[in-house]
mmCIF file of C-alpha atoms and ligand atoms in Angstrom:
data_model
loop_
_atom_site.group_PDB
_atom_site.id
_atom_site.type_symbol
_atom_site.label_atom_id
_atom_site.label_comp_id
_atom_site.label_asym_id
_atom_site.label_seq_id
_atom_site.Cartn_x
_atom_site.Cartn_y
_atom_site.Cartn_z
ATOM 1 C CA UNK A 1 -83.330 -3.265 -243.397
ATOM 2 C CA UNK A 2 -86.737 -1.612 -243.332
ATOM 3 C CA UNK A 3 -87.755 -3.332 -246.565
ATOM 4 C CA UNK A 4 -87.044 -6.731 -245.015
ATOM 5 C CA UNK A 5 -88.957 -5.744 -241.875
ATOM 6 C CA UNK A 6 -92.001 -4.807 -243.969
ATOM 7 C CA UNK A 7 -91.757 -8.125 -245.756
ATOM 8 C CA UNK A 8 -91.523 -9.999 -242.482
ATOM 9 C CA UNK A 9 -94.519 -8.167 -240.981
ATOM 10 C CA UNK A 10 -96.606 -8.876 -244.087
ATOM 11 C CA UNK A 11 -95.593 -12.540 -244.099
ATOM 12 C CA UNK A 12 -96.319 -12.957 -240.396
ATOM 13 C CA UNK A 13 -99.750 -11.322 -240.566
ATOM 14 C CA UNK A 14 -102.553 -13.765 -239.759
ATOM 15 C CA UNK A 15 -105.088 -12.123 -242.037
ATOM 16 C CA UNK A 16 -102.455 -11.464 -244.698
ATOM 17 C CA UNK A 17 -103.146 -7.737 -244.445
ATOM 18 C CA UNK A 18 -101.202 -5.079 -242.578
ATOM 19 C CA UNK A 19 -102.239 -1.458 -242.844
ATOM 20 C CA UNK A 20 -99.813 1.217 -243.980
ATOM 21 C CA UNK A 21 -100.441 2.971 -240.688
ATOM 22 C CA UNK A 22 -99.439 -0.078 -238.654
ATOM 23 C CA UNK A 23 -96.309 -0.679 -240.750
ATOM 24 C CA UNK A 24 -95.309 2.961 -240.346
ATOM 25 C CA UNK A 25 -95.876 2.852 -236.583
ATOM 26 C CA UNK A 26 -94.003 -0.438 -236.067
ATOM 27 C CA UNK A 27 -90.990 0.740 -238.039
ATOM 28 C CA UNK A 28 -91.071 4.327 -236.810
ATOM 29 C CA UNK A 29 -91.183 5.715 -240.361
ATOM 30 C CA UNK A 30 -93.662 7.776 -242.390
ATOM 31 C CA UNK A 31 -96.414 6.230 -244.514
ATOM 32 C CA UNK A 32 -94.740 7.733 -247.559
ATOM 33 C CA UNK A 33 -91.596 5.749 -246.706
ATOM 34 C CA UNK A 34 -93.690 2.588 -246.309
ATOM 35 C CA UNK A 35 -95.129 3.200 -249.757
ATOM 36 C CA UNK A 36 -91.635 3.657 -251.207
ATOM 37 C CA UNK A 37 -90.529 0.336 -249.729
ATOM 38 C CA UNK A 38 -93.639 -1.399 -251.092
ATOM 39 C CA UNK A 39 -92.791 -0.022 -254.536
ATOM 40 C CA UNK A 40 -89.225 -1.301 -254.196
ATOM 41 C CA UNK A 41 -90.484 -4.749 -253.149
ATOM 42 C CA UNK A 42 -92.766 -4.837 -256.186
ATOM 43 C CA UNK A 43 -89.758 -3.877 -258.269
ATOM 44 C CA UNK A 44 -87.898 -6.938 -257.016
ATOM 45 C CA UNK A 45 -90.707 -9.258 -258.062
ATOM 46 C CA UNK A 46 -93.163 -9.366 -255.155
ATOM 47 C CA UNK A 47 -96.841 -9.116 -255.903
ATOM 48 C CA UNK A 48 -98.321 -6.798 -253.248
ATOM 49 C CA UNK A 49 -101.878 -5.570 -253.420
ATOM 50 C CA UNK A 50 -103.162 -2.521 -251.609
ATOM 51 C CA UNK A 51 -106.784 -2.767 -250.476
ATOM 52 C CA UNK A 52 -108.466 0.366 -249.122
ATOM 53 C CA UNK A 53 -109.224 0.178 -245.399
ATOM 54 C CA UNK A 54 -107.439 -3.208 -245.064
ATOM 55 C CA UNK A 55 -103.864 -2.466 -246.058
ATOM 56 C CA UNK A 56 -101.180 -4.294 -247.965
ATOM 57 C CA UNK A 57 -101.057 -8.006 -248.714
ATOM 58 C CA UNK A 58 -98.525 -10.241 -250.447
ATOM 59 C CA UNK A 59 -100.018 -12.040 -253.438
ATOM 60 C CA UNK A 60 -96.851 -13.451 -254.973
ATOM 61 C CA UNK A 61 -93.381 -14.274 -253.687
ATOM 62 C CA UNK A 62 -90.626 -14.402 -256.307
ATOM 63 C CA UNK A 63 -88.368 -17.465 -256.376
ATOM 64 C CA UNK A 64 -85.388 -15.643 -254.931
ATOM 65 C CA UNK A 65 -83.356 -16.650 -251.917
ATOM 66 C CA UNK A 66 -83.435 -14.002 -249.237
ATOM 67 C CA UNK A 67 -80.799 -13.818 -246.546
ATOM 68 C CA UNK A 68 -83.338 -12.771 -243.909
ATOM 69 C CA UNK A 69 -85.612 -15.687 -244.774
ATOM 70 C CA UNK A 70 -82.825 -18.274 -244.668
ATOM 71 C CA UNK A 71 -81.421 -16.916 -241.426
ATOM 72 C CA UNK A 72 -84.824 -16.648 -239.748
ATOM 73 C CA UNK A 73 -85.077 -19.559 -237.321
ATOM 74 C CA UNK A 74 -81.724 -21.054 -238.300
ATOM 75 C CA UNK A 75 -80.461 -22.682 -235.139
ATOM 76 C CA UNK A 76 -77.037 -24.039 -236.020
ATOM 77 C CA UNK A 77 -73.995 -24.000 -233.765
ATOM 78 C CA UNK A 78 -71.394 -23.406 -236.429
ATOM 79 C CA UNK A 79 -72.534 -23.717 -240.027
ATOM 80 C CA UNK A 80 -74.092 -20.545 -241.399
ATOM 81 C CA UNK A 81 -73.236 -18.247 -238.503
ATOM 82 C CA UNK A 82 -72.099 -16.034 -241.339
ATOM 83 C CA UNK A 83 -73.828 -16.313 -244.706
ATOM 84 C CA UNK A 84 -72.889 -14.392 -247.836
ATOM 85 C CA UNK A 85 -75.518 -14.198 -250.580
ATOM 86 C CA UNK A 86 -74.737 -13.283 -254.171
ATOM 87 C CA UNK A 87 -77.011 -12.976 -257.195
ATOM 88 C CA UNK A 88 -74.180 -14.269 -259.394
ATOM 89 C CA UNK A 89 -70.623 -15.503 -258.856
ATOM 90 C CA UNK A 90 -68.118 -17.463 -260.926
ATOM 91 C CA UNK A 91 -68.119 -20.304 -258.389
ATOM 92 C CA UNK A 92 -69.193 -20.325 -254.739
ATOM 93 C CA UNK A 93 -66.343 -22.793 -254.082
ATOM 94 C CA UNK A 94 -63.712 -20.497 -255.554
ATOM 95 C CA UNK A 95 -65.057 -17.541 -253.598
ATOM 96 C CA UNK A 96 -65.265 -19.526 -250.353
ATOM 97 C CA UNK A 97 -61.666 -20.765 -250.865
ATOM 98 C CA UNK A 98 -60.540 -17.143 -251.242
ATOM 99 C CA UNK A 99 -62.476 -16.111 -248.152
ATOM 100 C CA UNK A 100 -61.020 -19.049 -246.211
ATOM 101 C CA UNK A 101 -57.454 -18.144 -247.137
ATOM 102 C CA UNK A 102 -58.157 -14.593 -245.951
ATOM 103 C CA UNK A 103 -59.268 -15.995 -242.590
ATOM 104 C CA UNK A 104 -63.041 -16.499 -242.906
ATOM 105 C CA UNK A 105 -64.452 -18.196 -239.830
ATOM 106 C CA UNK A 106 -65.244 -21.876 -239.850
ATOM 107 C CA UNK A 107 -68.853 -22.377 -240.852
ATOM 108 C CA UNK A 108 -68.944 -19.383 -243.223
ATOM 109 C CA UNK A 109 -71.383 -20.080 -246.054
ATOM 110 C CA UNK A 110 -71.429 -18.656 -249.580
ATOM 111 C CA UNK A 111 -74.663 -18.955 -251.566
ATOM 112 C CA UNK A 112 -75.355 -17.792 -255.107
ATOM 113 C CA UNK A 113 -78.455 -17.731 -257.292
ATOM 114 C CA UNK A 114 -76.376 -18.657 -260.309
ATOM 115 C CA UNK A 115 -72.751 -19.417 -261.195
ATOM 116 C CA UNK A 116 -71.013 -18.450 -264.400
ATOM 117 C CA UNK A 117 -68.150 -20.899 -263.815
ATOM 118 C CA UNK A 118 -69.642 -23.616 -261.587
ATOM 119 C CA UNK A 119 -67.134 -26.412 -261.054
ATOM 120 C CA UNK A 120 -67.472 -30.176 -261.003
ATOM 121 C CA UNK A 121 -64.593 -32.550 -260.275
ATOM 122 C CA UNK A 122 -61.533 -32.896 -262.495
ATOM 123 C CA UNK A 123 -62.050 -29.592 -264.251
ATOM 124 C CA UNK A 124 -65.595 -30.453 -265.312
ATOM 125 C CA UNK A 125 -68.365 -27.878 -265.370
ATOM 126 C CA UNK A 126 -71.359 -27.633 -263.070
ATOM 127 C CA UNK A 127 -74.185 -25.988 -264.968
ATOM 128 C CA UNK A 128 -75.838 -23.464 -262.730
ATOM 129 C CA UNK A 129 -79.104 -22.003 -264.024
ATOM 130 C CA UNK A 130 -81.307 -19.990 -261.663
ATOM 131 C CA UNK A 131 -83.764 -21.800 -259.416
ATOM 132 C CA UNK A 132 -81.322 -24.316 -257.918
ATOM 133 C CA UNK A 133 -79.015 -24.295 -254.915
ATOM 134 C CA UNK A 134 -75.333 -23.504 -255.103
ATOM 135 C CA UNK A 135 -73.609 -23.245 -251.764
ATOM 136 C CA UNK A 136 -70.179 -23.678 -250.228
ATOM 137 C CA UNK A 137 -69.091 -23.981 -246.622
ATOM 138 C CA UNK A 138 -65.711 -23.190 -245.063
ATOM 139 C CA UNK A 139 -64.509 -25.928 -242.688
ATOM 140 C CA UNK A 140 -61.373 -26.023 -240.575
ATOM 141 C CA UNK A 141 -61.173 -29.546 -239.177
ATOM 142 C CA UNK A 142 -57.989 -30.556 -237.407
ATOM 143 C CA UNK A 143 -57.433 -33.708 -239.470
ATOM 144 C CA UNK A 144 -54.677 -35.232 -241.609
ATOM 145 C CA UNK A 145 -55.076 -34.694 -245.351
ATOM 146 C CA UNK A 146 -55.827 -38.344 -246.087
ATOM 147 C CA UNK A 147 -59.044 -38.005 -244.065
ATOM 148 C CA UNK A 148 -60.308 -35.077 -246.168
ATOM 149 C CA UNK A 149 -62.326 -37.243 -248.609
ATOM 150 C CA UNK A 150 -64.509 -38.232 -245.652
ATOM 151 C CA UNK A 151 -65.881 -34.709 -245.644
ATOM 152 C CA UNK A 152 -67.373 -35.288 -249.095
ATOM 153 C CA UNK A 153 -69.144 -38.324 -247.674
ATOM 154 C CA UNK A 154 -70.242 -36.272 -244.645
ATOM 155 C CA UNK A 155 -71.625 -33.562 -246.953
ATOM 156 C CA UNK A 156 -73.468 -36.151 -249.011
ATOM 157 C CA UNK A 157 -75.037 -37.633 -245.875
ATOM 158 C CA UNK A 158 -76.129 -34.159 -244.775
ATOM 159 C CA UNK A 159 -77.560 -33.214 -248.186
ATOM 160 C CA UNK A 160 -79.377 -36.519 -248.681
ATOM 161 C CA UNK A 161 -80.768 -36.426 -245.123
ATOM 162 C CA UNK A 162 -81.990 -32.864 -245.607
ATOM 163 C CA UNK A 163 -83.802 -33.778 -248.835
ATOM 164 C CA UNK A 164 -85.302 -36.844 -247.187
ATOM 165 C CA UNK A 165 -86.507 -34.995 -244.099
ATOM 166 C CA UNK A 166 -87.657 -31.825 -245.783
ATOM 167 C CA UNK A 167 -89.352 -33.238 -248.866
ATOM 168 C CA UNK A 168 -89.808 -36.902 -248.004
ATOM 169 C CA UNK A 169 -88.034 -37.843 -251.213
ATOM 170 C CA UNK A 170 -85.870 -40.987 -251.079
ATOM 171 C CA UNK A 171 -82.533 -39.319 -251.876
ATOM 172 C CA UNK A 172 -79.594 -41.702 -252.160
ATOM 173 C CA UNK A 173 -75.843 -41.272 -252.441
ATOM 174 C CA UNK A 174 -73.759 -42.638 -255.291
ATOM 175 C CA UNK A 175 -70.085 -42.886 -254.389
ATOM 176 C CA UNK A 176 -68.322 -40.618 -254.054
ATOM 177 C CA UNK A 177 -70.200 -37.330 -254.548
ATOM 178 C CA UNK A 178 -73.559 -37.703 -256.258
ATOM 179 C CA UNK A 179 -77.035 -37.174 -254.859
ATOM 180 C CA UNK A 180 -79.430 -39.464 -256.672
ATOM 181 C CA UNK A 181 -83.218 -39.645 -257.017
ATOM 182 C CA UNK A 182 -85.108 -42.168 -259.160
ATOM 183 C CA UNK A 183 -81.783 -43.413 -260.535
ATOM 184 C CA UNK A 184 -80.802 -39.937 -261.752
ATOM 185 C CA UNK A 185 -78.386 -37.278 -260.583
ATOM 186 C CA UNK A 186 -80.061 -34.462 -258.632
ATOM 187 C CA UNK A 187 -76.974 -32.928 -257.069
ATOM 188 C CA UNK A 188 -73.264 -33.168 -256.554
ATOM 189 C CA UNK A 189 -70.547 -32.252 -254.097
ATOM 190 C CA UNK A 190 -67.126 -30.791 -254.666
ATOM 191 C CA UNK A 191 -64.592 -30.646 -251.843
ATOM 192 C CA UNK A 192 -61.514 -28.481 -252.199
ATOM 193 C CA UNK A 193 -58.690 -28.223 -249.733
ATOM 194 C CA UNK A 194 -55.735 -26.120 -248.745
ATOM 195 C CA UNK A 195 -53.206 -28.132 -246.751
ATOM 196 C CA UNK A 196 -49.863 -28.122 -244.984
ATOM 197 C CA UNK A 197 -47.745 -31.134 -245.947
ATOM 198 C CA UNK A 198 -49.920 -33.486 -243.929
ATOM 199 C CA UNK A 199 -52.619 -31.472 -242.118
ATOM 200 C CA UNK A 200 -55.654 -29.747 -243.503
ATOM 201 C CA UNK A 201 -55.589 -25.941 -243.302
ATOM 202 C CA UNK A 202 -59.087 -25.428 -244.564
ATOM 203 C CA UNK A 203 -61.629 -27.224 -246.665
ATOM 204 C CA UNK A 204 -64.451 -25.879 -248.761
ATOM 205 C CA UNK A 205 -67.404 -28.181 -249.156
ATOM 206 C CA UNK A 206 -69.490 -27.219 -252.173
ATOM 207 C CA UNK A 207 -73.000 -28.525 -252.744
ATOM 208 C CA UNK A 208 -75.082 -28.102 -255.867
ATOM 209 C CA UNK A 209 -78.685 -29.322 -255.822
ATOM 210 C CA UNK A 210 -81.007 -29.205 -258.817
ATOM 211 C CA UNK A 211 -84.197 -27.827 -257.320
ATOM 212 C CA UNK A 212 -86.549 -25.794 -259.529
ATOM 213 C CA UNK A 213 -84.764 -25.413 -262.843
ATOM 214 C CA UNK A 214 -86.412 -26.621 -266.002
ATOM 215 C CA UNK A 215 -84.529 -29.760 -267.078
ATOM 216 C CA UNK A 216 -84.426 -28.243 -270.555
ATOM 217 C CA UNK A 217 -81.710 -25.969 -269.178
ATOM 218 C CA UNK A 218 -79.357 -28.951 -269.275
ATOM 219 C CA UNK A 219 -77.746 -30.140 -272.495
ATOM 220 C CA UNK A 220 -79.517 -33.039 -274.199
ATOM 221 C CA UNK A 221 -76.787 -35.561 -273.367
ATOM 222 C CA UNK A 222 -77.170 -35.243 -269.585
ATOM 223 C CA UNK A 223 -80.901 -34.425 -269.438
ATOM 224 C CA UNK A 224 -82.031 -38.084 -269.371
ATOM 225 C CA UNK A 225 -79.680 -38.904 -266.484
ATOM 226 C CA UNK A 226 -80.523 -35.816 -264.415
ATOM 227 C CA UNK A 227 -83.512 -34.815 -262.325
ATOM 228 C CA UNK A 228 -84.610 -31.995 -260.034
ATOM 229 C CA UNK A 229 -86.264 -32.015 -256.640
ATOM 230 C CA UNK A 230 -89.322 -30.246 -258.051
ATOM 231 C CA UNK A 231 -89.658 -32.800 -260.864
ATOM 232 C CA UNK A 232 -89.541 -35.568 -258.258
ATOM 233 C CA UNK A 233 -91.891 -33.831 -255.820
ATOM 234 C CA UNK A 234 -94.288 -32.735 -258.562
ATOM 235 C CA UNK A 235 -94.331 -29.145 -257.320
ATOM 236 C CA UNK A 236 -92.184 -26.055 -257.089
ATOM 237 C CA UNK A 237 -90.014 -26.008 -253.988
ATOM 238 C CA UNK A 238 -89.530 -23.105 -251.613
ATOM 239 C CA UNK A 239 -85.745 -22.995 -251.443
ATOM 240 C CA UNK A 240 -85.188 -20.990 -248.228
ATOM 241 C CA UNK A 241 -86.412 -23.645 -245.796
ATOM 242 C CA UNK A 242 -84.539 -26.248 -247.844
ATOM 243 C CA UNK A 243 -81.286 -24.300 -247.467
ATOM 244 C CA UNK A 244 -81.980 -24.016 -243.748
ATOM 245 C CA UNK A 245 -82.462 -27.745 -243.521
ATOM 246 C CA UNK A 246 -79.264 -28.470 -245.444
ATOM 247 C CA UNK A 247 -77.277 -26.134 -243.175
ATOM 248 C CA UNK A 248 -78.872 -27.735 -240.112
ATOM 249 C CA UNK A 249 -77.960 -31.237 -241.274
ATOM 250 C CA UNK A 250 -74.421 -30.106 -242.151
ATOM 251 C CA UNK A 251 -74.079 -28.609 -238.690
ATOM 252 C CA UNK A 252 -75.213 -31.867 -237.146
ATOM 253 C CA UNK A 253 -73.183 -34.270 -239.292
ATOM 254 C CA UNK A 254 -70.020 -32.172 -239.074
ATOM 255 C CA UNK A 255 -70.186 -32.427 -235.277
ATOM 256 C CA UNK A 256 -70.750 -36.176 -235.572
ATOM 257 C CA UNK A 257 -67.756 -36.373 -237.928
ATOM 258 C CA UNK A 258 -65.498 -34.516 -235.483
ATOM 259 C CA UNK A 259 -66.521 -36.843 -232.633
ATOM 260 C CA UNK A 260 -66.547 -40.146 -234.453
ATOM 261 C CA UNK A 261 -66.057 -40.573 -238.201
ATOM 262 C CA UNK A 262 -67.352 -44.120 -238.066
ATOM 263 C CA UNK A 263 -70.857 -42.831 -237.259
ATOM 264 C CA UNK A 264 -70.842 -40.814 -240.482
ATOM 265 C CA UNK A 265 -69.687 -43.845 -242.463
ATOM 266 C CA UNK A 266 -72.463 -45.936 -240.955
ATOM 267 C CA UNK A 267 -75.091 -43.394 -242.042
ATOM 268 C CA UNK A 268 -73.446 -43.122 -245.455
ATOM 269 C CA UNK A 269 -73.795 -46.892 -245.830
ATOM 270 C CA UNK A 270 -77.484 -46.627 -244.961
ATOM 271 C CA UNK A 271 -78.099 -43.923 -247.577
ATOM 272 C CA UNK A 272 -75.813 -45.133 -250.355
ATOM 273 C CA UNK A 273 -76.997 -46.773 -253.564
ATOM 274 C CA UNK A 274 -73.570 -48.027 -254.689
ATOM 275 C CA UNK A 275 -72.676 -50.895 -252.385
ATOM 276 C CA UNK A 276 -73.892 -54.332 -253.326
ATOM 277 C CA UNK A 277 -73.943 -53.477 -257.036
ATOM 278 C CA UNK A 278 -71.706 -54.490 -259.838
ATOM 279 C CA UNK A 279 -70.049 -51.252 -260.906
ATOM 280 C CA UNK A 280 -67.587 -49.816 -263.384
ATOM 281 C CA UNK A 281 -65.234 -47.250 -261.902
ATOM 282 C CA UNK A 282 -63.432 -45.051 -264.379
ATOM 283 C CA UNK A 283 -60.681 -42.582 -263.727
ATOM 284 C CA UNK A 284 -57.094 -41.924 -264.605
ATOM 285 C CA UNK A 285 -57.623 -43.320 -268.084
ATOM 286 C CA UNK A 286 -58.791 -46.780 -267.052
ATOM 287 C CA UNK A 287 -61.906 -48.589 -265.932
ATOM 288 C CA UNK A 288 -62.221 -51.244 -263.272
ATOM 289 C CA UNK A 289 -65.244 -53.511 -262.980
ATOM 290 C CA UNK A 290 -66.292 -55.384 -259.912
ATOM 291 C CA UNK A 291 -68.662 -55.688 -256.988
ATOM 292 C CA UNK A 292 -68.823 -52.552 -254.831
ATOM 293 C CA UNK A 293 -68.293 -54.190 -251.485
ATOM 294 C CA UNK A 294 -67.803 -51.416 -249.000
ATOM 295 C CA UNK A 295 -65.937 -48.268 -248.093
ATOM 296 C CA UNK A 296 -62.878 -48.110 -245.875
ATOM 297 C CA UNK A 297 -62.106 -45.732 -243.014
ATOM 298 C CA UNK A 298 -60.782 -43.116 -245.465
ATOM 299 C CA UNK A 299 -63.856 -43.203 -247.679
ATOM 300 C CA UNK A 300 -62.262 -45.295 -250.448
ATOM 301 C CA UNK A 301 -64.486 -47.655 -252.368
ATOM 302 C CA UNK A 302 -63.631 -51.332 -251.882
ATOM 303 C CA UNK A 303 -64.131 -53.301 -255.084
ATOM 304 C CA UNK A 304 -64.139 -57.045 -255.371
ATOM 305 C CA UNK A 305 -62.674 -57.778 -258.790
ATOM 306 C CA UNK A 306 -63.607 -60.791 -260.886
ATOM 307 C CA UNK A 307 -60.523 -62.704 -259.722
ATOM 308 C CA UNK A 308 -61.858 -62.253 -256.139
ATOM 309 C CA UNK A 309 -59.096 -59.838 -255.216
ATOM 310 C CA UNK A 310 -59.988 -56.642 -253.396
ATOM 311 C CA UNK A 311 -59.042 -53.199 -254.670
ATOM 312 C CA UNK A 312 -59.414 -49.839 -252.914
ATOM 313 C CA UNK A 313 -60.312 -46.943 -255.164
ATOM 314 C CA UNK A 314 -59.733 -43.389 -253.929
ATOM 315 C CA UNK A 315 -61.377 -41.459 -256.766
ATOM 316 C CA UNK A 316 -63.326 -42.065 -259.934
ATOM 317 C CA UNK A 317 -66.691 -42.067 -261.635
ATOM 318 C CA UNK A 318 -68.998 -44.920 -260.834
ATOM 319 C CA UNK A 319 -71.509 -46.440 -263.216
ATOM 320 C CA UNK A 320 -73.946 -48.883 -261.659
ATOM 321 C CA UNK A 321 -74.064 -51.983 -263.863
ATOM 322 C CA UNK A 322 -76.579 -54.210 -262.141
ATOM 323 C CA UNK A 323 -77.801 -55.304 -258.744
ATOM 324 C CA UNK A 324 -76.434 -58.070 -256.597
HETATM 325 C C1 BT5 B 1 -70.012 -32.780 -259.258
HETATM 326 O O1 BT5 B 1 -68.962 -33.012 -260.104
HETATM 327 O O2 BT5 B 1 -71.038 -33.392 -259.231
HETATM 328 C C2 BT5 B 1 -69.750 -31.648 -258.275
HETATM 329 C C3 BT5 B 1 -70.774 -30.557 -258.373
HETATM 330 C C4 BT5 B 1 -70.526 -29.503 -257.324
HETATM 331 C C5 BT5 B 1 -71.298 -28.259 -257.616
HETATM 332 C C6 BT5 B 1 -71.245 -27.275 -256.496
HETATM 333 S S1 BT5 B 1 -72.334 -25.932 -256.738
HETATM 334 C C7 BT5 B 1 -71.651 -25.057 -255.438
HETATM 335 C C8 BT5 B 1 -70.153 -25.300 -255.518
HETATM 336 N N1 BT5 B 1 -69.511 -24.344 -256.366
HETATM 337 C C9 BT5 B 1 -68.961 -24.926 -257.445
HETATM 338 O O3 BT5 B 1 -68.347 -24.317 -258.357
HETATM 339 N N2 BT5 B 1 -69.190 -26.258 -257.415
HETATM 340 C C10 BT5 B 1 -69.897 -26.641 -256.215
HETATM 341 P P1 BT5 B 1 -68.840 -34.256 -261.087
HETATM 342 O O4 BT5 B 1 -69.084 -35.532 -260.345
HETATM 343 O O5 BT5 B 1 -67.521 -34.064 -261.730
HETATM 344 O O6 BT5 B 1 -70.007 -34.077 -262.114
HETATM 345 C C11 BT5 B 1 -69.938 -33.125 -263.131
HETATM 346 C C12 BT5 B 1 -70.798 -33.597 -264.287
HETATM 347 O O7 BT5 B 1 -72.181 -33.548 -263.924
HETATM 348 C C13 BT5 B 1 -70.680 -32.738 -265.530
HETATM 349 O O8 BT5 B 1 -69.611 -33.150 -266.326
HETATM 350 C C14 BT5 B 1 -72.034 -32.964 -266.195
HETATM 351 O O9 BT5 B 1 -72.042 -34.172 -266.926
HETATM 352 C C15 BT5 B 1 -72.975 -33.152 -265.027
HETATM 353 N N3 BT5 B 1 -73.665 -31.890 -264.675
HETATM 354 C C16 BT5 B 1 -73.248 -30.623 -264.815
HETATM 355 N N4 BT5 B 1 -74.122 -29.756 -264.313
HETATM 356 C C17 BT5 B 1 -75.151 -30.485 -263.830
HETATM 357 C C18 BT5 B 1 -76.353 -30.157 -263.153
HETATM 358 N N5 BT5 B 1 -76.699 -28.917 -262.846
HETATM 359 N N6 BT5 B 1 -77.161 -31.189 -262.806
HETATM 360 C C19 BT5 B 1 -76.847 -32.472 -263.084
HETATM 361 N N7 BT5 B 1 -75.704 -32.845 -263.701
HETATM 362 C C20 BT5 B 1 -74.863 -31.855 -264.057
#
């Protein structure tokens, strides 16, 4: 799109300025058309000043994810070869599941600025104000259904690694699907699956990361136990390169997963904040307490109960009680 090309040329300019004449010549359009595009860009929130004899210059970039910006320089093999951006959807997971059942290619990504019906696990809600990341990826691994939970762990490794590398924040993983910073939840994962009796047909891996929202957007009861990347970093975060990094890490860790699941589990163990703690695991109407000792080859949490017996837990909500 010409508008995107103008944006790119302005962003790439060393001096910041590009003259209307140059823009017109590079795009093969009239200067009047250039002016129309500049007006449209201003309309979508960009600050662009026009200085006589120097040209146009960007003075403010709105906090909006742009497809061209995310795709620019994205060098993944599989994840994000096709990306669908939406200003608003009910749930990126629901949409990606629909796309997957209609044959969407493996690696297809759905991203939205906000969700009106964001989903957590077990029918819970994922609040989705603007300024954060909401994305879902279609995967088609050739694995038995009982291995599917490992993809949540893989996604958590990828998300935590991306946050660590991109922002140098010490993101950790709380079993099974939470991204934690400073002891608070900064993101979550939701894996949904369509399966034959015992093989996976497709999986949608959904990731929500709290990035730039004001914590006041969350209800008072979860505000004290939640955080955002910008609150932790102490500055607003440019989301496009962060998305790129998350897709890059997903691309990498999904390949690792397909080659050797154990390598993913090893990295998960390195990044997790659950193991070694006394925990309470609730789910299915009951709570178990014990020492979180490890995870097994299917991603289940191994608990050592107070009578020294071991118990494998496939799903639940973990509360960290105290350290070792
Ligand atoms: C999760 O569930 O943590 C999974 C979140 C997955 C969200 C992504 S966004 C893209 C994709 N599309 C979707 O529709 N979903 C995925 P769970 O462990 O069940 O945690 C849910 C609980 O977290 C809620 O009951 C709240 O207490 C809390 N919560 C809700 N919204 C939150 C937010 N934005 N930040 C922090 N905590 C939140």
